[in-house]
PDB file of C-alpha atoms in Angstrom:
ATOM      1  CA  MET A 181     -58.560-187.954  19.832  1.00 83.00           C
ATOM      2  CA  TYR A 182     -60.359-186.520  16.923  1.00 85.00           C
ATOM      3  CA  TYR A 183     -62.125-188.454  14.071  1.00 87.00           C
ATOM      4  CA  THR A 184     -63.167-187.363  10.624  1.00 89.00           C
ATOM      5  CA  ASP A 185     -64.518-188.828   7.395  1.00 91.00           C
ATOM      6  CA  LYS A 186     -64.581-187.743   3.716  1.00 92.00           C
ATOM      7  CA  LEU A 187     -67.892-185.745   3.980  1.00 97.00           C
ATOM      8  CA  LEU A 188     -68.474-182.124   4.289  1.00 97.00           C
ATOM      9  CA  GLN A 189     -70.629-180.801   7.118  1.00 97.00           C
ATOM     10  CA  PHE A 190     -72.775-178.819   4.482  1.00 98.00           C
ATOM     11  CA  PRO A 191     -72.756-178.908   0.733  1.00 98.00           C
ATOM     12  CA  VAL A 192     -70.230-176.526  -0.975  1.00 98.00           C
ATOM     13  CA  ARG A 193     -70.941-175.769  -4.663  1.00 97.00           C
ATOM     14  CA  VAL A 194     -69.764-173.025  -6.952  1.00 96.00           C
ATOM     15  CA  GLU A 195     -71.673-172.240 -10.101  1.00 94.00           C
ATOM     16  CA  LYS A 196     -69.747-169.143 -11.189  1.00 91.00           C
ATOM     17  CA  PRO A 197     -66.031-169.444 -10.045  1.00 92.00           C
ATOM     18  CA  SER A 198     -64.618-166.125  -8.987  1.00 91.00           C
ATOM     19  CA  PRO A 199     -60.934-165.920  -8.010  1.00 91.00           C
ATOM     20  CA  ILE A 200     -61.648-162.492  -6.466  1.00 92.00           C
ATOM     21  CA  PHE A 201     -64.326-163.954  -4.196  1.00 95.00           C
ATOM     22  CA  ALA A 202     -61.886-166.617  -3.310  1.00 95.00           C
ATOM     23  CA  LYS A 203     -59.572-163.957  -1.893  1.00 95.00           C
ATOM     24  CA  ALA A 204     -62.489-162.422  -0.097  1.00 96.00           C
ATOM     25  CA  LEU A 205     -63.348-165.799   1.388  1.00 98.00           C
ATOM     26  CA  GLN A 206     -59.768-165.975   2.988  1.00 98.00           C
ATOM     27  CA  GLN A 207     -61.035-163.515   5.589  1.00 98.00           C
ATOM     28  CA  ALA A 208     -63.441-166.122   6.820  1.00 98.00           C
ATOM     29  CA  ILE A 209     -60.555-168.669   7.122  1.00 98.00           C
ATOM     30  CA  GLY A 210     -57.563-166.684   8.464  1.00 98.00           C
ATOM     31  CA  GLY A 211     -58.944-163.346   9.450  1.00 97.00           C
ATOM     32  CA  VAL A 212     -59.383-162.169  12.973  1.00 97.00           C
ATOM     33  CA  GLU A 213     -63.097-162.855  12.604  1.00 97.00           C
ATOM     34  CA  GLY A 214     -62.396-166.169  10.930  1.00 98.00           C
ATOM     35  CA  GLU A 215     -62.884-169.865  11.496  1.00 98.00           C
ATOM     36  CA  ILE A 216     -59.201-170.624  12.394  1.00 98.00           C
ATOM     37  CA  ARG A 217     -59.464-168.075  15.185  1.00 98.00           C
ATOM     38  CA  VAL A 218     -62.533-169.519  16.880  1.00 98.00           C
ATOM     39  CA  CYS A 219     -61.472-173.061  16.292  1.00 98.00           C
ATOM     40  CA  LEU A 220     -58.101-172.535  18.196  1.00 98.00           C
ATOM     41  CA  GLN A 221     -59.907-170.312  20.716  1.00 98.00           C
ATOM     42  CA  TYR A 222     -62.494-172.938  21.755  1.00 98.00           C
ATOM     43  CA  PHE A 223     -59.767-175.721  21.775  1.00 98.00           C
ATOM     44  CA  PHE A 224     -57.499-173.918  24.005  1.00 98.00           C
ATOM     45  CA  GLN A 225     -60.244-172.815  26.396  1.00 98.00           C
ATOM     46  CA  ALA A 226     -61.225-176.509  26.444  1.00 98.00           C
ATOM     47  CA  TRP A 227     -57.732-177.905  26.912  1.00 98.00           C
ATOM     48  CA  GLY A 228     -57.223-175.580  29.836  1.00 97.00           C
ATOM     49  CA  ALA A 229     -60.729-175.770  31.400  1.00 97.00           C
ATOM     50  CA  ARG A 230     -61.224-176.501  35.089  1.00 96.00           C
ATOM     51  CA  GLY A 231     -64.366-177.153  36.931  1.00 96.00           C
ATOM     52  CA  ASP A 232     -67.473-178.922  35.580  1.00 97.00           C
ATOM     53  CA  SER A 233     -66.308-181.062  32.622  1.00 97.00           C
ATOM     54  CA  LYS A 234     -69.587-180.453  30.639  1.00 98.00           C
ATOM     55  CA  TYR A 235     -68.277-176.974  29.689  1.00 98.00           C
ATOM     56  CA  ARG A 236     -64.918-178.415  28.549  1.00 98.00           C
ATOM     57  CA  ASP A 237     -66.901-181.042  26.535  1.00 98.00           C
ATOM     58  CA  LEU A 238     -69.016-178.245  25.085  1.00 98.00           C
ATOM     59  CA  LEU A 239     -66.035-176.191  23.860  1.00 98.00           C
ATOM     60  CA  LEU A 240     -64.372-179.307  22.354  1.00 97.00           C
ATOM     61  CA  ASN A 241     -67.556-180.157  20.481  1.00 97.00           C
ATOM     62  CA  THR A 242     -67.868-176.553  19.199  1.00 98.00           C
ATOM     63  CA  ALA A 243     -64.121-176.381  18.256  1.00 98.00           C
ATOM     64  CA  THR A 244     -64.446-179.589  16.283  1.00 97.00           C
ATOM     65  CA  GLU A 245     -67.437-178.145  14.338  1.00 97.00           C
ATOM     66  CA  GLU A 246     -65.265-175.220  13.495  1.00 98.00           C
ATOM     67  CA  ILE A 247     -62.737-177.504  11.828  1.00 97.00           C
ATOM     68  CA  ALA A 248     -65.513-178.551   9.566  1.00 97.00           C
ATOM     69  CA  HIS A 249     -66.176-174.888   8.776  1.00 98.00           C
ATOM     70  CA  ILE A 250     -62.589-174.348   7.820  1.00 98.00           C
ATOM     71  CA  GLU A 251     -62.800-177.398   5.517  1.00 98.00           C
ATOM     72  CA  MET A 252     -65.835-175.982   3.897  1.00 98.00           C
ATOM     73  CA  LEU A 253     -64.375-172.600   3.272  1.00 98.00           C
ATOM     74  CA  ALA A 254     -61.193-173.996   1.952  1.00 98.00           C
ATOM     75  CA  THR A 255     -63.094-176.116  -0.507  1.00 98.00           C
ATOM     76  CA  ALA A 256     -65.030-173.041  -1.524  1.00 98.00           C
ATOM     77  CA  VAL A 257     -61.946-171.199  -2.186  1.00 97.00           C
ATOM     78  CA  ALA A 258     -60.415-174.084  -4.296  1.00 97.00           C
ATOM     79  CA  LEU A 259     -63.675-174.306  -6.311  1.00 96.00           C
ATOM     80  CA  ASN A 260     -63.720-170.565  -6.935  1.00 94.00           C
ATOM     81  CA  LEU A 261     -60.107-170.847  -8.269  1.00 92.00           C
ATOM     82  CA  GLU A 262     -60.673-173.730 -10.584  1.00 89.00           C
ATOM     83  CA  ASN A 263     -60.950-171.587 -13.658  1.00 75.00           C
ATOM     84  CA  ALA A 264     -58.367-169.051 -12.520  1.00 70.00           C
ATOM     85  CA  PRO A 265     -55.595-168.116 -15.165  1.00 63.00           C
ATOM     86  CA  LEU A 266     -52.267-169.528 -14.406  1.00 64.00           C
ATOM     87  CA  SER A 267     -50.152-166.702 -16.095  1.00 64.00           C
ATOM     88  CA  LEU A 268     -50.598-162.999 -16.636  1.00 55.00           C
ATOM     89  CA  LYS A 269     -50.209-163.632 -20.264  1.00 55.00           C
ATOM     90  CA  GLU A 270     -53.207-166.022 -20.287  1.00 63.00           C
ATOM     91  CA  ASP A 271     -55.356-163.688 -18.390  1.00 60.00           C
ATOM     92  CA  VAL A 272     -54.478-160.567 -20.361  1.00 52.00           C
ATOM     93  CA  ALA A 273     -55.162-162.477 -23.636  1.00 53.00           C
ATOM     94  CA  ALA A 274     -58.645-163.218 -22.371  1.00 61.00           C
ATOM     95  CA  ASP A 275     -59.177-159.689 -21.035  1.00 54.00           C
ATOM     96  CA  VAL A 276     -57.226-156.570 -22.282  1.00 43.00           C
ATOM     97  CA  ALA A 277     -57.822-154.866 -18.855  1.00 42.00           C
ATOM     98  CA  GLY A 278     -55.824-157.578 -17.168  1.00 46.00           C
ATOM     99  CA  GLY A 279     -58.770-159.582 -15.693  1.00 54.00           C
ATOM    100  CA  SER A 280     -58.864-161.213 -12.418  1.00 55.00           C
ATOM    101  CA  VAL A 281     -55.067-161.478 -11.723  1.00 51.00           C
ATOM    102  CA  LEU A 282     -54.558-157.787 -12.159  1.00 53.00           C
ATOM    103  CA  ASN A 283     -57.805-156.630 -10.639  1.00 63.00           C
ATOM    104  CA  GLY A 284     -57.821-158.335  -7.248  1.00 78.00           C
ATOM    105  CA  MET A 285     -56.892-162.090  -7.291  1.00 84.00           C
ATOM    106  CA  ASP A 286     -54.515-163.156  -4.603  1.00 87.00           C
ATOM    107  CA  MET A 287     -51.252-163.932  -6.498  1.00 83.00           C
ATOM    108  CA  ARG A 288     -50.326-166.672  -3.837  1.00 89.00           C
ATOM    109  CA  HIS A 289     -53.432-168.656  -4.903  1.00 88.00           C
ATOM    110  CA  VAL A 290     -51.433-169.248  -8.171  1.00 82.00           C
ATOM    111  CA  LEU A 291     -47.817-169.023  -6.982  1.00 83.00           C
ATOM    112  CA  SER A 292     -47.957-170.793  -3.651  1.00 90.00           C
ATOM    113  CA  THR A 293     -50.818-173.239  -3.511  1.00 90.00           C
ATOM    114  CA  SER A 294     -51.669-174.123  -7.013  1.00 86.00           C
ATOM    115  CA  LEU A 295     -55.361-172.764  -6.670  1.00 89.00           C
ATOM    116  CA  ALA A 296     -55.993-173.720  -3.144  1.00 93.00           C
ATOM    117  CA  ALA A 297     -56.766-171.920   0.097  1.00 95.00           C
ATOM    118  CA  LEU A 298     -54.133-170.425   2.438  1.00 95.00           C
ATOM    119  CA  PRO A 299     -54.137-169.918   6.246  1.00 95.00           C
ATOM    120  CA  THR A 300     -54.276-166.154   5.739  1.00 96.00           C
ATOM    121  CA  ASP A 301     -56.732-163.363   5.691  1.00 95.00           C
ATOM    122  CA  ALA A 302     -57.985-161.521   2.540  1.00 95.00           C
ATOM    123  CA  ASN A 303     -54.914-159.332   2.577  1.00 93.00           C
ATOM    124  CA  GLY A 304     -52.536-162.274   2.708  1.00 94.00           C
ATOM    125  CA  VAL A 305     -51.557-161.822   6.233  1.00 95.00           C
ATOM    126  CA  PRO A 306     -50.835-165.268   7.907  1.00 95.00           C
ATOM    127  CA  PHE A 307     -53.031-166.111  10.919  1.00 96.00           C
ATOM    128  CA  ASP A 308     -50.864-165.653  14.059  1.00 96.00           C
ATOM    129  CA  CYS A 309     -53.040-166.555  16.920  1.00 95.00           C
ATOM    130  CA  SER A 310     -53.030-163.008  18.378  1.00 94.00           C
ATOM    131  CA  HIS A 311     -56.787-163.070  18.739  1.00 94.00           C
ATOM    132  CA  VAL A 312     -57.136-166.417  20.364  1.00 98.00           C
ATOM    133  CA  TYR A 313     -58.442-165.727  23.828  1.00 97.00           C
ATOM    134  CA  ALA A 314     -58.338-168.457  26.517  1.00 98.00           C
ATOM    135  CA  SER A 315     -58.174-166.909  29.941  1.00 97.00           C
ATOM    136  CA  GLY A 316     -59.052-169.744  32.177  1.00 97.00           C
ATOM    137  CA  ASN A 317     -62.025-167.804  33.553  1.00 98.00           C
ATOM    138  CA  LEU A 318     -65.212-169.390  32.263  1.00 98.00           C
ATOM    139  CA  ALA A 319     -67.346-166.387  32.133  1.00 98.00           C
ATOM    140  CA  ALA A 320     -64.584-164.172  30.394  1.00 98.00           C
ATOM    141  CA  ASP A 321     -64.197-166.937  27.875  1.00 98.00           C
ATOM    142  CA  MET A 322     -67.893-167.181  27.122  1.00 98.00           C
ATOM    143  CA  PHE A 323     -68.101-163.406  26.580  1.00 98.00           C
ATOM    144  CA  SER A 324     -65.069-163.511  24.334  1.00 98.00           C
ATOM    145  CA  ASN A 325     -66.791-166.317  22.423  1.00 98.00           C
ATOM    146  CA  ILE A 326     -70.061-164.342  21.972  1.00 98.00           C
ATOM    147  CA  THR A 327     -68.068-161.483  20.523  1.00 98.00           C
ATOM    148  CA  ALA A 328     -66.067-163.870  18.321  1.00 98.00           C
ATOM    149  CA  GLU A 329     -69.356-165.458  16.915  1.00 98.00           C
ATOM    150  CA  ALA A 330     -70.859-161.947  16.404  1.00 98.00           C
ATOM    151  CA  THR A 331     -67.909-160.647  14.318  1.00 98.00           C
ATOM    152  CA  GLY A 332     -67.869-163.817  12.425  1.00 98.00           C
ATOM    153  CA  ARG A 333     -71.684-163.615  11.703  1.00 98.00           C
ATOM    154  CA  LYS A 334     -71.166-160.029  10.505  1.00 98.00           C
ATOM    155  CA  LEU A 335     -68.357-161.148   8.243  1.00 98.00           C
ATOM    156  CA  ALA A 336     -70.383-164.078   6.829  1.00 98.00           C
ATOM    157  CA  TYR A 337     -73.224-161.646   6.067  1.00 98.00           C
ATOM    158  CA  SER A 338     -70.882-159.179   4.290  1.00 98.00           C
ATOM    159  CA  LEU A 339     -69.736-162.070   2.088  1.00 98.00           C
ATOM    160  CA  TRP A 340     -73.280-163.224   1.503  1.00 98.00           C
ATOM    161  CA  ASN A 341     -74.072-159.706   0.092  1.00 98.00           C
ATOM    162  CA  MET A 342     -70.960-159.681  -2.011  1.00 97.00           C
ATOM    163  CA  THR A 343     -71.717-162.750  -4.073  1.00 97.00           C
ATOM    164  CA  ASP A 344     -74.556-163.720  -6.378  1.00 96.00           C
ATOM    165  CA  ASP A 345     -73.473-167.341  -6.772  1.00 96.00           C
ATOM    166  CA  PRO A 346     -76.290-169.493  -5.446  1.00 98.00           C
ATOM    167  CA  GLY A 347     -74.094-172.192  -4.013  1.00 98.00           C
ATOM    168  CA  MET A 348     -71.957-169.636  -2.101  1.00 98.00           C
ATOM    169  CA  LYS A 349     -74.988-167.861  -0.670  1.00 98.00           C
ATOM    170  CA  GLU A 350     -76.384-171.147   0.533  1.00 98.00           C
ATOM    171  CA  MET A 351     -73.090-172.084   2.262  1.00 98.00           C
ATOM    172  CA  LEU A 352     -72.844-168.694   3.875  1.00 98.00           C
ATOM    173  CA  SER A 353     -76.413-168.775   4.975  1.00 98.00           C
ATOM    174  CA  TYR A 354     -75.589-172.034   6.825  1.00 98.00           C
ATOM    175  CA  LEU A 355     -72.567-170.480   8.478  1.00 98.00           C
ATOM    176  CA  ILE A 356     -74.659-167.373   9.513  1.00 98.00           C
ATOM    177  CA  ALA A 357     -77.167-169.753  11.128  1.00 98.00           C
ATOM    178  CA  ARG A 358     -74.440-171.659  13.037  1.00 98.00           C
ATOM    179  CA  ASP A 359     -73.087-168.290  14.306  1.00 98.00           C
ATOM    180  CA  THR A 360     -76.540-167.562  15.629  1.00 98.00           C
ATOM    181  CA  PHE A 361     -76.667-170.841  17.469  1.00 98.00           C
ATOM    182  CA  HIS A 362     -73.200-170.459  18.933  1.00 98.00           C
ATOM    183  CA  GLN A 363     -73.831-166.939  20.209  1.00 98.00           C
ATOM    184  CA  ASN A 364     -76.982-168.199  21.959  1.00 98.00           C
ATOM    185  CA  GLN A 365     -75.134-171.303  23.141  1.00 98.00           C
ATOM    186  CA  PHE A 366     -72.512-169.334  24.912  1.00 98.00           C
ATOM    187  CA  MET A 367     -75.066-166.922  26.373  1.00 98.00           C
ATOM    188  CA  ALA A 368     -76.978-169.934  27.599  1.00 98.00           C
ATOM    189  CA  VAL A 369     -73.839-170.817  29.556  1.00 98.00           C
ATOM    190  CA  ILE A 370     -73.683-167.470  31.148  1.00 98.00           C
ATOM    191  CA  ASP A 371     -77.386-167.878  32.083  1.00 98.00           C
ATOM    192  CA  GLU A 372     -76.764-171.328  33.554  1.00 98.00           C
ATOM    193  CA  LEU A 373     -73.986-169.813  35.725  1.00 97.00           C
ATOM    194  CA  GLY A 374     -76.518-167.303  37.147  1.00 97.00           C
ATOM    195  CA  GLY A 375     -76.863-164.641  34.513  1.00 97.00           C
ATOM    196  CA  LEU A 376     -75.151-161.312  34.012  1.00 95.00           C
ATOM    197  CA  GLN A 377     -75.579-160.150  37.652  1.00 95.00           C
ATOM    198  CA  ALA A 378     -74.086-163.193  39.065  1.00 96.00           C
ATOM    199  CA  ASN A 379     -71.068-163.095  36.677  1.00 97.00           C
ATOM    200  CA  LEU A 380     -70.299-159.342  36.473  1.00 96.00           C
ATOM    201  CA  PRO A 381     -67.794-157.978  37.021  1.00 96.00           C
ATOM    202  CA  VAL A 382     -65.488-160.662  35.695  1.00 97.00           C
ATOM    203  CA  PRO A 383     -63.756-162.210  37.496  1.00 97.00           C
ATOM    204  CA  ASN A 384     -66.232-162.087  40.376  1.00 96.00           C
ATOM    205  CA  SER A 385     -63.740-163.777  42.733  1.00 96.00           C
ATOM    206  CA  VAL A 386     -61.529-160.696  43.223  1.00 96.00           C
ATOM    207  CA  ALA A 387     -60.921-160.087  46.998  1.00 97.00           C
ATOM    208  CA  PRO A 388     -62.578-156.902  48.289  1.00 94.00           C
ATOM    209  CA  GLU A 389     -59.289-155.398  49.432  1.00 96.00           C
ATOM    210  CA  ALA A 390     -57.854-155.686  45.962  1.00 97.00           C
ATOM    211  CA  GLU A 391     -60.204-153.234  44.444  1.00 96.00           C
ATOM    212  CA  LEU A 392     -60.500-149.463  45.148  1.00 96.00           C
ATOM    213  CA  ASP A 393     -64.255-149.607  44.989  1.00 95.00           C
ATOM    214  CA  GLU A 394     -64.890-145.847  45.240  1.00 94.00           C
ATOM    215  CA  PHE A 395     -63.989-145.826  41.634  1.00 96.00           C
ATOM    216  CA  SER A 396     -65.834-148.999  40.560  1.00 97.00           C
ATOM    217  CA  TYR A 397     -68.979-147.384  39.393  1.00 97.00           C
ATOM    218  CA  GLN A 398     -67.851-143.761  38.541  1.00 96.00           C
ATOM    219  CA  GLN A 399     -67.825-142.640  34.944  1.00 96.00           C
ATOM    220  CA  LEU A 400     -65.004-140.211  34.556  1.00 96.00           C
ATOM    221  CA  GLY A 401     -64.852-137.386  32.087  1.00 96.00           C
ATOM    222  CA  PHE A 402     -61.653-136.191  30.384  1.00 95.00           C
ATOM    223  CA  LEU A 403     -62.954-133.192  28.485  1.00 93.00           C
ATOM    224  CA  ARG A 404     -60.537-130.326  28.924  1.00 92.00           C
ATOM    225  CA  ASP A 405     -63.295-127.768  29.839  1.00 93.00           C
ATOM    226  CA  GLY A 406     -64.300-129.865  32.826  1.00 92.00           C
ATOM    227  CA  SER A 407     -67.753-130.796  31.661  1.00 94.00           C
ATOM    228  CA  LEU A 408     -69.359-134.068  32.421  1.00 94.00           C
ATOM    229  CA  PRO A 409     -68.554-137.066  30.241  1.00 94.00           C
ATOM    230  CA  PRO A 410     -71.215-138.345  27.697  1.00 95.00           C
ATOM    231  CA  GLN A 411     -74.329-139.198  29.622  1.00 96.00           C
ATOM    232  CA  GLY A 412     -76.517-142.228  29.276  1.00 97.00           C
ATOM    233  CA  ARG A 413     -77.619-145.543  31.030  1.00 96.00           C
ATOM    234  CA  TRP A 414     -73.982-145.859  32.045  1.00 96.00           C
ATOM    235  CA  SER A 415     -73.803-142.555  33.988  1.00 96.00           C
ATOM    236  CA  ALA A 416     -76.659-142.782  36.475  1.00 96.00           C
ATOM    237  CA  GLY A 417     -78.853-145.488  38.176  1.00 97.00           C
ATOM    238  CA  PRO A 418     -78.065-149.028  39.189  1.00 97.00           C
ATOM    239  CA  SER A 419     -75.168-150.917  37.507  1.00 96.00           C
ATOM    240  CA  PRO A 420     -76.062-154.068  35.502  1.00 96.00           C
ATOM    241  CA  ASP A 421     -74.287-156.288  38.061  1.00 95.00           C
ATOM    242  CA  GLY A 422     -76.684-154.902  40.827  1.00 95.00           C
ATOM    243  CA  LYS A 423     -73.817-154.093  43.027  1.00 95.00           C
ATOM    244  CA  GLY A 424     -73.563-150.258  42.733  1.00 96.00           C
ATOM    245  CA  GLU A 425     -74.936-147.026  41.493  1.00 97.00           C
ATOM    246  CA  PHE A 426     -73.493-145.172  38.534  1.00 97.00           C
ATOM    247  CA  THR A 427     -72.211-141.580  39.099  1.00 97.00           C
ATOM    248  CA  SER A 428     -70.620-139.186  36.770  1.00 96.00           C
ATOM    249  CA  ARG A 429     -67.997-136.505  37.215  1.00 95.00           C
ATOM    250  CA  PRO A 430     -65.148-134.731  35.541  1.00 95.00           C
ATOM    251  CA  MET A 431     -61.794-136.239  36.194  1.00 94.00           C
ATOM    252  CA  GLU A 432     -59.209-134.297  38.293  1.00 92.00           C
ATOM    253  CA  PRO A 433     -55.484-135.329  38.610  1.00 93.00           C
ATOM    254  CA  LEU A 434     -54.947-137.449  41.774  1.00 94.00           C
ATOM    255  CA  GLY A 435     -51.275-137.785  41.341  1.00 96.00           C
ATOM    256  CA  GLY A 436     -48.356-135.549  40.838  1.00 96.00           C
ATOM    257  CA  GLU A 437     -45.977-135.006  38.027  1.00 96.00           C
ATOM    258  CA  PRO A 438     -43.718-138.001  37.363  1.00 95.00           C
ATOM    259  CA  ASN A 439     -40.127-137.510  38.560  1.00 92.00           C
ATOM    260  CA  LEU A 440     -37.767-140.257  37.435  1.00 90.00           C
ATOM    261  CA  ALA A 441     -34.292-140.712  38.796  1.00 89.00           C
ATOM    262  CA  PRO A 442     -31.343-139.888  36.528  1.00 89.00           C
ATOM    263  CA  PRO A 443     -30.020-142.620  34.301  1.00 91.00           C
ATOM    264  CA  ARG A 444     -27.662-145.088  35.842  1.00 88.00           C
ATOM    265  CA  PRO A 445     -24.151-145.206  34.604  1.00 87.00           C
ATOM    266  CA  GLY A 446     -23.552-148.093  32.249  1.00 88.00           C
ATOM    267  CA  GLY A 447     -27.156-148.104  31.013  1.00 90.00           C
ATOM    268  CA  GLY A 448     -26.424-146.579  27.653  1.00 91.00           C
ATOM    269  CA  ALA A 449     -27.866-143.102  28.385  1.00 91.00           C
ATOM    270  CA  GLN A 450     -26.227-139.796  27.061  1.00 89.00           C
ATOM    271  CA  VAL A 451     -23.810-138.186  29.420  1.00 87.00           C
ATOM    272  CA  GLN A 452     -25.979-135.060  29.432  1.00 85.00           C
ATOM    273  CA  GLN A 453     -28.935-136.985  30.696  1.00 86.00           C
ATOM    274  CA  MET A 454     -26.913-138.103  33.676  1.00 84.00           C
ATOM    275  CA  THR A 455     -25.730-134.540  34.371  1.00 80.00           C
ATOM    276  CA  GLY A 456     -29.137-132.979  34.059  1.00 72.00           C
ATOM    277  CA  GLY A 457     -28.624-131.064  30.805  1.00 61.00           C
ATOM    278  CA  GLY A 458     -25.759-128.721  29.989  1.00 56.00           C
ATOM    279  CA  ASP A 459     -22.266-129.917  30.883  1.00 51.00           C
ATOM    280  CA  GLY A 460     -20.675-126.530  31.466  1.00 47.00           C
ATOM    281  CA  GLY A 461     -17.362-128.140  30.593  1.00 51.00           C
ATOM    282  CA  GLY A 462     -16.654-129.812  34.008  1.00 57.00           C
ATOM    283  CA  LEU A 463     -19.911-131.710  34.408  1.00 56.00           C
ATOM    284  CA  LEU A 464     -19.419-133.558  31.148  1.00 58.00           C
ATOM    285  CA  HIS A 465     -15.938-134.586  32.227  1.00 61.00           C
ATOM    286  CA  LYS A 466     -17.224-135.772  35.654  1.00 64.00           C
ATOM    287  CA  ALA A 467     -19.990-137.678  34.138  1.00 57.00           C
ATOM    288  CA  ALA A 468     -17.650-139.383  31.685  1.00 62.00           C
ATOM    289  CA  GLU A 469     -15.444-140.295  34.574  1.00 67.00           C
ATOM    290  CA  ALA A 470     -18.305-141.884  36.391  1.00 63.00           C
ATOM    291  CA  VAL A 471     -19.184-143.966  33.332  1.00 59.00           C
ATOM    292  CA  LYS A 472     -15.567-145.081  33.168  1.00 64.00           C
ATOM    293  CA  ASP A 473     -15.427-145.949  36.792  1.00 67.00           C
ATOM    294  CA  SER A 474     -18.636-148.006  36.538  1.00 61.00           C
ATOM    295  CA  PHE A 475     -16.767-150.385  34.085  1.00 58.00           C
ATOM    296  CA  SER A 476     -13.515-150.606  36.147  1.00 60.00           C
TER     297      SER A 476
END
């Protein structure tokens, strides 16, 4: 069960409404870096969590906070739209250049929602859950969550720089701070599980016989001249998981050229494919007969 009240988590105020900024805020709602994404990600991770229940509870608590962030941003969009023109004629009359409708306002804020937020990104693309990651592996999910919070924090800072409205800056400053906490929160879970060495590689439960370990710590180069791949911390020395030593070498083909069997009759291929190319008159006829036989 989830409970709510009428109050916002943090004040949302707009002193200078901007329909164009309302469109930009949509990215923080329904974009791949947005609050719908992290809200659903944490919920689905929690609902499928196995093991110590405190991690499930942590994810549920964080997901519930993200609902509050969606509410804040949707309110901000609505407040930025309150003085938006309701027709092109009205807007052009106020501004011969066409004003906000012609210069960047999301038409659906007028046409579809009567000046309210949408579950879309800044380009109007509906959120489709394709970036909701819930693997069932606690460490993998924590790393995914750190990345999600990092991209969300970057987006919030971009929006903060985009506006000079004091109320919007204050709200975004709060969201930036919460992203900072959540990154550290999820990293603290990794630390509690033993840190990077104890958790890398993910999953750390893979059976030894399932991994061809001679390639586990090799950096392979794919430059045509056979030179070494780009060198750095990742190409020599101990690996971060403490389980191997990095090496670096040019890649050489280990397999042969692929050689697939001819198409099967009845599979929809061309007759020439089944005969190996040119028909020479008779081959095409024989292949056609084979196709015919396959349906008889």
